[in-house]
Short mmCIF file of C-alpha atoms in Angstrom, two decimals:
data_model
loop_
_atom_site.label_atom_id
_atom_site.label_comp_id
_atom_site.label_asym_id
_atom_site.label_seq_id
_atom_site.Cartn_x
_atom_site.Cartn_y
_atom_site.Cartn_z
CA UNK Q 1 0.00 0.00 0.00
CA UNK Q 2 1.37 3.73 -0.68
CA UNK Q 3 1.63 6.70 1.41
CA UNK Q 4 0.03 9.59 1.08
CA UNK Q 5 2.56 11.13 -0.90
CA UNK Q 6 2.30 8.16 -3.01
CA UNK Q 7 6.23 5.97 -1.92
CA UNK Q 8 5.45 2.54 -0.50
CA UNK Q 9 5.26 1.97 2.94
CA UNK Q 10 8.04 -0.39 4.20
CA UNK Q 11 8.01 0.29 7.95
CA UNK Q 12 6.27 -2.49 9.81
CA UNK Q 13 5.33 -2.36 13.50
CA UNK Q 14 5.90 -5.47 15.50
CA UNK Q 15 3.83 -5.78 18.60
CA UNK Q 16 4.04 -8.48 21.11
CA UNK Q 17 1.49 -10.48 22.97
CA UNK Q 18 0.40 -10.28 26.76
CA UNK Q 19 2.89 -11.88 29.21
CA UNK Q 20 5.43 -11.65 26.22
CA UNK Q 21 8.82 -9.58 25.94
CA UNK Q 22 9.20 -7.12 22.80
CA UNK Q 23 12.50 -9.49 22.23
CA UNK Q 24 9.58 -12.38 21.23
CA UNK Q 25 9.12 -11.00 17.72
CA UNK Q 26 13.37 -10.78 16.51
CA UNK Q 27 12.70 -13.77 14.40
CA UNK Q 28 10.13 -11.75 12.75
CA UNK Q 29 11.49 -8.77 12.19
CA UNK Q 30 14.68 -10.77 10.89
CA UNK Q 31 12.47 -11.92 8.17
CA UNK Q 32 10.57 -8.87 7.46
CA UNK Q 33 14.18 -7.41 7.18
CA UNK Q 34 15.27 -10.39 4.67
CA UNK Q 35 12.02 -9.08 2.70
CA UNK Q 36 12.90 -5.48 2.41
CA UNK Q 37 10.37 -3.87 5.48
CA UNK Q 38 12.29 -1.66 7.66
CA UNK Q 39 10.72 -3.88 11.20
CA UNK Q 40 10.69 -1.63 14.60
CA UNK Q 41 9.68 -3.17 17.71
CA UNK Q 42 7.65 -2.08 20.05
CA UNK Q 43 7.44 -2.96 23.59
CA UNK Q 44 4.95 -2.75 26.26
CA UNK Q 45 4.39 -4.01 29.83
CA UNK Q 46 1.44 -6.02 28.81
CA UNK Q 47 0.74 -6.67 32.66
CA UNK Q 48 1.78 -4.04 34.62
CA UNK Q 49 0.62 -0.85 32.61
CA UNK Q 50 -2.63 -1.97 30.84
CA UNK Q 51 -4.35 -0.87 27.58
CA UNK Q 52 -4.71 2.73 29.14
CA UNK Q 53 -0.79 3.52 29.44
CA UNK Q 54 0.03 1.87 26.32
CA UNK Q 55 -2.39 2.87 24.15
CA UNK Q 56 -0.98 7.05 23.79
CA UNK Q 57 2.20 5.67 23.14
CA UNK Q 58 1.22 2.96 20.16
CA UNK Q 59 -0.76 6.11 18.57
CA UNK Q 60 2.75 8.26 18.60
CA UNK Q 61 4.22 5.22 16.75
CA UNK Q 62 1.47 5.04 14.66
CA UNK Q 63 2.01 8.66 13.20
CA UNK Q 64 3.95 7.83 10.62
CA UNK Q 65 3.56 5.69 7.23
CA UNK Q 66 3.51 2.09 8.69
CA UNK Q 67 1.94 -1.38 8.59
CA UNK Q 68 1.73 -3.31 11.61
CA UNK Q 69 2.58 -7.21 12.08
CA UNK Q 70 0.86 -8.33 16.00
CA UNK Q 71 0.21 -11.17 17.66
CA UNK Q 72 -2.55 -11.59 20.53
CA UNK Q 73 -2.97 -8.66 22.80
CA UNK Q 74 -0.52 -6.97 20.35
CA UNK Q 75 -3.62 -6.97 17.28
CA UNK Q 76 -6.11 -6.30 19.93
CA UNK Q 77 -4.20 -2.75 21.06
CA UNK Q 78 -3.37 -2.05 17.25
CA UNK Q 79 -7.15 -2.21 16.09
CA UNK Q 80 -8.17 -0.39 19.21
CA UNK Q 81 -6.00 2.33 18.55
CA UNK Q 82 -7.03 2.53 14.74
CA UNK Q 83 -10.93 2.53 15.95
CA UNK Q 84 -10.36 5.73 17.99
CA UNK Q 85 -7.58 7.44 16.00
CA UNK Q 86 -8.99 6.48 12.25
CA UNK Q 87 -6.31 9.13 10.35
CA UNK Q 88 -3.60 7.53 11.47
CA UNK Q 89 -1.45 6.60 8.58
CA UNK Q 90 -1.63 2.65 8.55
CA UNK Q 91 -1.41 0.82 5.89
CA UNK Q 92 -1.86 -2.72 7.28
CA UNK Q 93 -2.80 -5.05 10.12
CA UNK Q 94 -2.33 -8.68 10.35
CA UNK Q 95 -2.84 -10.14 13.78
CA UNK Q 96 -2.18 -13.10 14.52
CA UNK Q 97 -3.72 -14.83 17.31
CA UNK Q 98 -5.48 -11.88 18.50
CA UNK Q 99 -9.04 -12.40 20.43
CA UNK Q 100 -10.59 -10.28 18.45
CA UNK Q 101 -14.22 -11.45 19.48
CA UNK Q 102 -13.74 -11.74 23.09
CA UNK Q 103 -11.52 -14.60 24.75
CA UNK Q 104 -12.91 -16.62 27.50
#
């Protein structure tokens, strides 16, 4: 998918799931890398600071041309953040593993 101004986005957000570290998605963004995406993790404390601390700082992330790559809680925080901040620049989400109808 293009940019706004039209050059192809290549940045890909990697998001981890809960009790995961940020370290969880290297093999990832190693192939991503291979593949010619320009992979940035980002890490969260899935446990300790909640949707509600996390959340502002996904968004600033999110401000730029990017497609985002999450697994579990990871595609669950990236489609939250896309439902209240629509203009944000994404391209694409594939989550993997994400409860996005609930979770028992």
């Amino acid at each position: 998918m293009d940019a706004a101004g039209g050059a192809p986005v290549t940045r890909v957000l990697l998001l981890h799931g809960l009790w995961m570290p940020r370290a969880s998605m290297r093999w990832m963004a190693g192939q991503l890398r291979r593949a010619g995406f320009q992979p940035q993790l980002f890490g969260y404390a899935s446990v300790t600071e909640g949707l509600r601390g996390t959340l502002p700082a996904l968004r600033a992330r999110l401000s730029e041309p990017t497609h985002v790559l999450a697994h579990s809680l990871g595609g669950v925080m990236a489609v939250q953040t896309l439902q209240r901040s629509p203009e944000l620049p994404v391209g694409r989400i594939v989550c993997l593993g994400s409860p996005l109808c609930g979770s028992a």
